[in-house]
PDB file of C-alpha atoms in Angstrom:
ATOM      1  CA  MET T 186      -4.384  22.495 -23.689  1.00  0.00           C
ATOM      2  CA  THR T 187      -7.619  20.676 -22.882  1.00  0.00           C
ATOM      3  CA  ASP T 188      -5.943  17.266 -23.076  1.00  0.00           C
ATOM      4  CA  LEU T 189      -3.115  18.396 -20.788  1.00  0.00           C
ATOM      5  CA  PHE T 190      -5.618  19.866 -18.334  1.00  0.00           C
ATOM      6  CA  GLU T 191      -7.558  16.582 -18.260  1.00  0.00           C
ATOM      7  CA  ALA T 192      -4.336  14.650 -17.686  1.00  0.00           C
ATOM      8  CA  PHE T 193      -3.460  16.999 -14.817  1.00  0.00           C
ATOM      9  CA  ILE T 194      -6.882  16.578 -13.219  1.00  0.00           C
ATOM     10  CA  ASN T 195      -6.798  12.790 -13.636  1.00  0.00           C
ATOM     11  CA  ALA T 196      -3.475  12.661 -11.788  1.00  0.00           C
ATOM     12  CA  PHE T 197      -5.468  13.475  -8.649  1.00  0.00           C
ATOM     13  CA  MET T 198      -8.256  10.980  -9.330  1.00  0.00           C
ATOM     14  CA  ASP T 199      -8.517   7.404  -8.182  1.00  0.00           C
ATOM     15  CA  PHE T 200     -10.557   4.468  -9.374  1.00  0.00           C
ATOM     16  CA  GLN T 201     -12.311   1.342  -8.170  1.00  0.00           C
ATOM     17  CA  ARG T 202     -10.879  -2.074  -9.009  1.00  0.00           C
ATOM     18  CA  ASN T 203     -13.737  -2.866 -11.393  1.00  0.00           C
ATOM     19  CA  GLN T 204     -13.011   0.375 -13.267  1.00  0.00           C
ATOM     20  CA  LEU T 205      -9.375  -0.704 -13.590  1.00  0.00           C
ATOM     21  CA  ALA T 206     -10.427  -4.099 -14.963  1.00  0.00           C
ATOM     22  CA  TRP T 207     -12.790  -2.389 -17.442  1.00  0.00           C
ATOM     23  CA  ALA T 208     -10.088   0.022 -18.643  1.00  0.00           C
ATOM     24  CA  ILE T 209      -7.243  -2.512 -18.712  1.00  0.00           C
ATOM     25  CA  SER T 210      -9.362  -4.954 -20.733  1.00  0.00           C
ATOM     26  CA  ARG T 211      -9.820  -2.263 -23.389  1.00  0.00           C
ATOM     27  CA  ALA T 212      -6.219  -1.138 -23.242  1.00  0.00           C
ATOM     28  CA  ILE T 213      -5.307  -4.711 -24.237  1.00  0.00           C
ATOM     29  CA  THR T 214      -8.063  -5.133 -26.825  1.00  0.00           C
ATOM     30  CA  PRO T 215     -10.464  -2.261 -27.688  1.00  0.00           C
ATOM     31  CA  ALA T 216     -13.580  -4.465 -27.922  1.00  0.00           C
ATOM     32  CA  PRO T 217     -13.179  -7.173 -25.258  1.00  0.00           C
ATOM     33  CA  SER T 218     -15.744  -9.910 -24.775  1.00  0.00           C
ATOM     34  CA  SER T 219     -17.426 -10.333 -21.404  1.00  0.00           C
ATOM     35  CA  THR T 220     -15.431 -13.560 -20.964  1.00  0.00           C
ATOM     36  CA  PHE T 221     -12.165 -11.709 -21.578  1.00  0.00           C
ATOM     37  CA  GLU T 222     -13.130  -9.018 -19.051  1.00  0.00           C
ATOM     38  CA  ARG T 223     -13.855 -11.673 -16.436  1.00  0.00           C
ATOM     39  CA  GLU T 224     -10.465 -13.274 -17.112  1.00  0.00           C
ATOM     40  CA  ILE T 225      -8.722  -9.912 -16.699  1.00  0.00           C
ATOM     41  CA  THR T 226     -10.615  -9.265 -13.462  1.00  0.00           C
ATOM     42  CA  LEU T 227      -9.516 -12.644 -12.092  1.00  0.00           C
ATOM     43  CA  LYS T 228      -5.876 -12.112 -13.125  1.00  0.00           C
ATOM     44  CA  LEU T 229      -5.843  -8.663 -11.514  1.00  0.00           C
ATOM     45  CA  GLN T 230      -7.265 -10.043  -8.273  1.00  0.00           C
ATOM     46  CA  ARG T 231      -4.657 -12.806  -8.209  1.00  0.00           C
ATOM     47  CA  LEU T 232      -1.848 -10.285  -8.739  1.00  0.00           C
ATOM     48  CA  LEU T 233      -3.186  -8.099  -5.928  1.00  0.00           C
ATOM     49  CA  ASP T 234      -3.532 -11.115  -3.643  1.00  0.00           C
ATOM     50  CA  LYS T 235       0.038 -12.195  -4.448  1.00  0.00           C
ATOM     51  CA  ASP T 236       1.295  -8.675  -3.778  1.00  0.00           C
ATOM     52  CA  ARG T 237      -0.408  -8.653  -0.388  1.00  0.00           C
ATOM     53  CA  ALA T 238       0.723 -12.192   0.492  1.00  0.00           C
ATOM     54  CA  MET T 239       4.417 -11.714  -0.338  1.00  0.00           C
ATOM     55  CA  SER T 240       6.398 -10.337   2.581  1.00  0.00           C
ATOM     56  CA  LEU T 241       8.169  -7.033   2.102  1.00  0.00           C
ATOM     57  CA  GLU T 242      11.914  -7.492   1.798  1.00  0.00           C
ATOM     58  CA  PRO T 243      14.197  -4.915   3.465  1.00  0.00           C
ATOM     59  CA  SER T 244      15.138  -3.468   0.061  1.00  0.00           C
ATOM     60  CA  HIS T 245      11.497  -2.690  -0.752  1.00  0.00           C
ATOM     61  CA  GLN T 246       9.725   0.337   0.671  1.00  0.00           C
ATOM     62  CA  ARG T 247       6.333  -0.443  -0.841  1.00  0.00           C
ATOM     63  CA  HIS T 248       4.149  -3.105  -2.380  1.00  0.00           C
ATOM     64  CA  ALA T 249       3.961  -3.461  -6.149  1.00  0.00           C
ATOM     65  CA  PHE T 250       0.332  -2.392  -6.497  1.00  0.00           C
ATOM     66  CA  LEU T 251      -0.932  -1.729  -2.956  1.00  0.00           C
ATOM     67  CA  GLU T 252      -0.321   1.068  -0.507  1.00  0.00           C
ATOM     68  CA  GLY T 253      -0.218  -1.119   2.588  1.00  0.00           C
ATOM     69  CA  ASP T 254      -2.488  -4.142   3.018  1.00  0.00           C
ATOM     70  CA  LEU T 255      -5.979  -4.188   1.633  1.00  0.00           C
ATOM     71  CA  PRO T 256      -8.560  -2.963   4.136  1.00  0.00           C
ATOM     72  CA  GLY T 257     -11.245  -5.190   5.606  1.00  0.00           C
ATOM     73  CA  LYS T 258     -14.060  -6.839   3.727  1.00  0.00           C
ATOM     74  CA  GLY T 259     -16.733  -4.480   2.457  1.00  0.00           C
ATOM     75  CA  THR T 260     -14.384  -1.510   2.030  1.00  0.00           C
ATOM     76  CA  VAL T 261     -14.015  -0.045  -1.467  1.00  0.00           C
ATOM     77  CA  VAL T 262     -10.320   0.047  -2.429  1.00  0.00           C
ATOM     78  CA  ARG T 263      -9.209   2.939  -4.626  1.00  0.00           C
ATOM     79  CA  PHE T 264      -6.336   2.853  -7.117  1.00  0.00           C
ATOM     80  CA  THR T 265      -4.416   5.571  -8.944  1.00  0.00           C
ATOM     81  CA  GLU T 266      -3.718   5.975 -12.656  1.00  0.00           C
ATOM     82  CA  GLU T 267      -0.121   4.924 -12.066  1.00  0.00           C
ATOM     83  CA  THR T 268      -1.303   1.718 -10.366  1.00  0.00           C
ATOM     84  CA  ALA T 269      -3.556   0.945 -13.343  1.00  0.00           C
ATOM     85  CA  PHE T 270      -0.518   1.348 -15.622  1.00  0.00           C
ATOM     86  CA  GLN T 271       1.579  -0.913 -13.373  1.00  0.00           C
ATOM     87  CA  LEU T 272      -1.147  -3.577 -13.306  1.00  0.00           C
ATOM     88  CA  LEU T 273      -1.431  -3.449 -17.097  1.00  0.00           C
ATOM     89  CA  LEU T 274       2.330  -3.944 -17.336  1.00  0.00           C
ATOM     90  CA  GLY T 275       2.064  -6.766 -14.799  1.00  0.00           C
ATOM     91  CA  LEU T 276      -0.482  -8.596 -16.959  1.00  0.00           C
ATOM     92  CA  LEU T 277       1.682  -8.141 -20.063  1.00  0.00           C
ATOM     93  CA  LEU T 278       4.662  -9.586 -18.169  1.00  0.00           C
ATOM     94  CA  LEU T 279       2.545 -12.542 -17.043  1.00  0.00           C
ATOM     95  CA  ASP T 280       1.599 -13.191 -20.653  1.00  0.00           C
ATOM     96  CA  SER T 281       5.306 -12.988 -21.551  1.00  0.00           C
ATOM     97  CA  GLY T 282       6.131 -15.917 -19.273  1.00  0.00           C
ATOM     98  CA  LEU T 283       6.934 -14.420 -15.865  1.00  0.00           C
ATOM     99  CA  THR T 284       5.313 -15.932 -12.782  1.00  0.00           C
ATOM    100  CA  GLN T 285       3.113 -13.882 -10.448  1.00  0.00           C
ATOM    101  CA  SER T 286       5.865 -13.764  -7.819  1.00  0.00           C
ATOM    102  CA  ARG T 287       8.404 -12.532 -10.331  1.00  0.00           C
ATOM    103  CA  VAL T 288       6.012  -9.887 -11.640  1.00  0.00           C
ATOM    104  CA  VAL T 289       5.373  -8.601  -8.119  1.00  0.00           C
ATOM    105  CA  ARG T 290       9.101  -8.465  -7.325  1.00  0.00           C
ATOM    106  CA  LEU T 291       9.884  -6.740 -10.623  1.00  0.00           C
ATOM    107  CA  ILE T 292       7.211  -4.064 -10.213  1.00  0.00           C
ATOM    108  CA  ARG T 293       8.430  -3.516  -6.643  1.00  0.00           C
ATOM    109  CA  ASP T 294      11.979  -3.102  -7.966  1.00  0.00           C
ATOM    110  CA  LEU T 295      10.825  -0.621 -10.602  1.00  0.00           C
ATOM    111  CA  GLY T 296       8.836   1.180  -7.898  1.00  0.00           C
ATOM    112  CA  ASN T 297       8.737   4.953  -8.211  1.00  0.00           C
ATOM    113  CA  ASP T 298      10.730   4.845 -11.463  1.00  0.00           C
ATOM    114  CA  LEU T 299       7.751   3.281 -13.225  1.00  0.00           C
ATOM    115  CA  ALA T 300       5.355   5.882 -11.797  1.00  0.00           C
ATOM    116  CA  ARG T 301       7.697   8.657 -12.964  1.00  0.00           C
ATOM    117  CA  GLN T 302       7.900   7.003 -16.375  1.00  0.00           C
ATOM    118  CA  TYR T 303       4.106   7.087 -16.628  1.00  0.00           C
ATOM    119  CA  GLN T 304       3.988  10.736 -15.571  1.00  0.00           C
ATOM    120  CA  TRP T 305       6.714  11.578 -18.093  1.00  0.00           C
ATOM    121  CA  ILE T 306       4.748   9.863 -20.867  1.00  0.00           C
ATOM    122  CA  VAL T 307       1.429  11.609 -20.166  1.00  0.00           C
ATOM    123  CA  ALA T 308       3.197  14.977 -20.056  1.00  0.00           C
ATOM    124  CA  HIS T 309       3.097  14.797 -23.883  1.00  0.00           C
ATOM    125  CA  SER T 310      -0.126  16.224 -25.289  1.00  0.00           C
ATOM    126  CA  PRO T 311      -2.157  13.890 -27.543  1.00  0.00           C
ATOM    127  CA  ALA T 312      -2.193  16.777 -30.039  1.00  0.00           C
ATOM    128  CA  ALA T 313       1.596  16.514 -30.303  1.00  0.00           C
ATOM    129  CA  LEU T 314       1.413  12.734 -30.583  1.00  0.00           C
ATOM    130  CA  ARG T 315      -1.077  13.084 -33.416  1.00  0.00           C
ATOM    131  CA  GLY T 316       1.563  14.712 -35.603  1.00  0.00           C
ATOM    132  CA  THR T 317       0.536  14.982 -39.265  1.00  0.00           C
ATOM    133  CA  ARG T 318      -2.192  12.329 -39.150  1.00  0.00           C
ATOM    134  CA  ASP T 319      -5.519  13.525 -40.548  1.00  0.00           C
ATOM    135  CA  GLU T 320      -8.729  13.183 -38.525  1.00  0.00           C
ATOM    136  CA  GLY T 321      -9.699   9.839 -40.040  1.00  0.00           C
ATOM    137  CA  SER T 322      -6.253   8.291 -39.568  1.00  0.00           C
ATOM    138  CA  TRP T 323      -6.023   9.636 -36.017  1.00  0.00           C
ATOM    139  CA  ARG T 324      -9.382   8.145 -35.009  1.00  0.00           C
ATOM    140  CA  ARG T 325      -8.563   4.783 -36.600  1.00  0.00           C
ATOM    141  CA  ASP T 326      -5.210   4.701 -34.816  1.00  0.00           C
ATOM    142  CA  LEU T 327      -6.877   5.560 -31.503  1.00  0.00           C
ATOM    143  CA  GLN T 328      -9.215   2.594 -31.973  1.00  0.00           C
ATOM    144  CA  ARG T 329      -6.135   0.399 -32.478  1.00  0.00           C
ATOM    145  CA  GLY T 330      -4.402   1.900 -29.443  1.00  0.00           C
ATOM    146  CA  ARG T 331      -1.711   3.576 -31.566  1.00  0.00           C
ATOM    147  CA  PHE T 332      -1.451   6.973 -29.882  1.00  0.00           C
ATOM    148  CA  ALA T 333       2.251   7.427 -30.650  1.00  0.00           C
ATOM    149  CA  VAL T 334       3.933   6.337 -33.865  1.00  0.00           C
ATOM    150  CA  ALA T 335       7.017   8.600 -33.973  1.00  0.00           C
ATOM    151  CA  ARG T 336      10.201   6.985 -32.654  1.00  0.00           C
ATOM    152  CA  SER T 337      10.884  10.072 -30.520  1.00  0.00           C
ATOM    153  CA  HIS T 338       7.713   9.420 -28.504  1.00  0.00           C
ATOM    154  CA  LEU T 339       8.204   5.699 -27.857  1.00  0.00           C
ATOM    155  CA  SER T 340       9.557   4.338 -24.568  1.00  0.00           C
ATOM    156  CA  PHE T 341      10.186   0.770 -23.455  1.00  0.00           C
ATOM    157  CA  VAL T 342      10.925  -1.626 -20.634  1.00  0.00           C
ATOM    158  CA  VAL T 343      13.346  -4.500 -21.257  1.00  0.00           C
ATOM    159  CA  VAL T 344      13.427  -7.526 -18.942  1.00  0.00           C
ATOM    160  CA  THR T 345      15.733 -10.532 -18.995  1.00  0.00           C
ATOM    161  CA  GLY T 346      16.408 -13.530 -16.775  1.00  0.00           C
ATOM    162  CA  ASN T 347      16.287 -17.301 -16.568  1.00  0.00           C
ATOM    163  CA  LEU T 348      12.552 -17.773 -17.087  1.00  0.00           C
ATOM    164  CA  ALA T 349      12.840 -21.496 -16.321  1.00  0.00           C
ATOM    165  CA  ASP T 350      13.672 -20.644 -12.687  1.00  0.00           C
ATOM    166  CA  GLN T 351      10.524 -19.226 -11.124  1.00  0.00           C
ATOM    167  CA  ASP T 352      12.462 -17.917  -8.119  1.00  0.00           C
ATOM    168  CA  GLY T 353      15.353 -16.485 -10.105  1.00  0.00           C
ATOM    169  CA  THR T 354      16.086 -12.801 -10.379  1.00  0.00           C
ATOM    170  CA  VAL T 355      15.421 -10.676 -13.440  1.00  0.00           C
ATOM    171  CA  GLU T 356      17.226  -7.621 -14.765  1.00  0.00           C
ATOM    172  CA  HIS T 357      15.398  -4.688 -16.262  1.00  0.00           C
ATOM    173  CA  ARG T 358      15.945  -1.361 -17.994  1.00  0.00           C
ATOM    174  CA  LEU T 359      13.550   1.529 -18.562  1.00  0.00           C
ATOM    175  CA  CYS T 360      14.259   3.228 -21.897  1.00  0.00           C
ATOM    176  CA  ARG T 361      12.865   6.629 -22.876  1.00  0.00           C
ATOM    177  CA  ASN T 362      13.913   6.431 -26.518  1.00  0.00           C
ATOM    178  CA  SER T 363      15.060   3.994 -29.177  1.00  0.00           C
ATOM    179  CA  ASP T 364      18.763   4.761 -28.595  1.00  0.00           C
ATOM    180  CA  GLN T 365      18.438   3.739 -24.943  1.00  0.00           C
ATOM    181  CA  LEU T 366      16.531   0.637 -26.074  1.00  0.00           C
ATOM    182  CA  ILE T 367      19.328  -0.414 -28.433  1.00  0.00           C
ATOM    183  CA  SER T 368      21.919   0.086 -25.696  1.00  0.00           C
ATOM    184  CA  ALA T 369      19.858  -1.872 -23.160  1.00  0.00           C
ATOM    185  CA  ILE T 370      19.314  -4.786 -25.525  1.00  0.00           C
ATOM    186  CA  ALA T 371      23.004  -4.846 -26.422  1.00  0.00           C
ATOM    187  CA  GLU T 372      24.014  -4.872 -22.742  1.00  0.00           C
ATOM    188  CA  LEU T 373      21.449  -7.399 -21.542  1.00  0.00           C
ATOM    189  CA  SER T 374      22.028  -9.700 -24.523  1.00  0.00           C
ATOM    190  CA  LEU T 375      25.587 -10.423 -23.375  1.00  0.00           C
ATOM    191  CA  ALA T 376      24.144 -13.242 -21.272  1.00  0.00           C
ATOM    192  CA  PRO T 377      22.410 -16.079 -23.209  1.00  0.00           C
ATOM    193  CA  ARG T 378      18.975 -15.428 -21.750  1.00  0.00           C
ATOM    194  CA  PRO T 379      15.637 -14.508 -23.319  1.00  0.00           C
ATOM    195  CA  LEU T 380      14.630 -10.846 -23.476  1.00  0.00           C
ATOM    196  CA  ILE T 381      11.165  -9.367 -23.001  1.00  0.00           C
ATOM    197  CA  CYS T 382      10.596  -5.922 -24.512  1.00  0.00           C
ATOM    198  CA  ILE T 383       7.332  -4.019 -23.942  1.00  0.00           C
ATOM    199  CA  GLU T 384       6.572  -0.650 -25.516  1.00  0.00           C
ATOM    200  CA  LEU T 385       5.197   1.673 -22.822  1.00  0.00           C
ATOM    201  CA  THR T 386       4.048   4.939 -24.420  1.00  0.00           C
ATOM    202  CA  ASN T 387       1.019   3.568 -26.244  1.00  0.00           C
ATOM    203  CA  ARG T 388       0.133   1.401 -23.226  1.00  0.00           C
ATOM    204  CA  ALA T 389       0.250   4.436 -20.921  1.00  0.00           C
ATOM    205  CA  TRP T 390      -1.922   6.532 -23.221  1.00  0.00           C
ATOM    206  CA  ALA T 391      -4.321   3.625 -23.743  1.00  0.00           C
ATOM    207  CA  ILE T 392      -4.907   3.163 -20.014  1.00  0.00           C
ATOM    208  CA  TRP T 393      -5.244   6.941 -19.571  1.00  0.00           C
ATOM    209  CA  HIS T 394      -7.755   7.099 -22.442  1.00  0.00           C
ATOM    210  CA  TRP T 395      -9.938   4.269 -21.134  1.00  0.00           C
ATOM    211  CA  LEU T 396      -9.813   5.378 -17.497  1.00  0.00           C
ATOM    212  CA  THR T 397     -11.315   8.715 -18.532  1.00  0.00           C
ATOM    213  CA  GLN T 398     -14.306   6.741 -19.872  1.00  0.00           C
ATOM    214  CA  ALA T 399     -14.526   4.008 -17.228  1.00  0.00           C
ATOM    215  CA  PRO T 400     -18.071   3.822 -15.813  1.00  0.00           C
ATOM    216  CA  VAL T 401     -18.797   3.467 -12.128  1.00  0.00           C
ATOM    217  CA  ILE T 402     -19.842  -0.188 -11.876  1.00  0.00           C
ATOM    218  CA  THR T 403     -21.951  -0.998  -8.853  1.00  0.00           C
ATOM    219  CA  ARG T 404     -21.937  -4.522  -7.436  1.00  0.00           C
ATOM    220  CA  GLY T 405     -23.952  -6.912  -9.589  1.00  0.00           C
ATOM    221  CA  ARG T 406     -24.320  -4.519 -12.536  1.00  0.00           C
ATOM    222  CA  ARG T 407     -22.323  -4.249 -15.731  1.00  0.00           C
ATOM    223  CA  PRO T 408     -22.081  -1.198 -17.997  1.00  0.00           C
ATOM    224  CA  ALA T 409     -23.857  -1.115 -21.333  1.00  0.00           C
ATOM    225  CA  SER T 410     -21.640  -2.169 -24.239  1.00  0.00           C
TER     226      SER T 410
END
């Protein structure tokens, strides 16, 4: 119950951008170097800048990562857990070959569905995800970011499109289980285009886990390792 209570409380918390960069760095690799953290911070800023710079199309009711434009210089911007999850997914899509513009458009298209997917994932207690793993195995898996290992707990996003065309559209499917994943891959594979598949459950729990530990980082200071 404690884990569920913490997840409920965190749903009403928000975070600074440097806390997001700290947590996302560790969600990608548990022991990031300072150079890697700086790279993640720069990539996040570029995604946010691209999101702000791209005009809102009539079909979109919101930005990908921002609620309206960023406020003026000197104002601390706050982000939600769901936004941290979306930014993590955005970075993974960038690393998979999508351009910044395509990532922004895709996250805008996914919109509230992606936030609901995150909320659906964190509704599962870590105690249930642990299953039959003993204490040692559970702790080692947590260090590797493997919160969920049972097929019934895994969820995915599948993306396809002509990656050679930076302005081309992409198709996507959110899958809450392996059966939906198989169906999505079968459907999207009818066209001869590359597929990107990203597992979401462990990513969602990883960002949740690290956000609960993210230190408040004041300007010019870094947290102790």
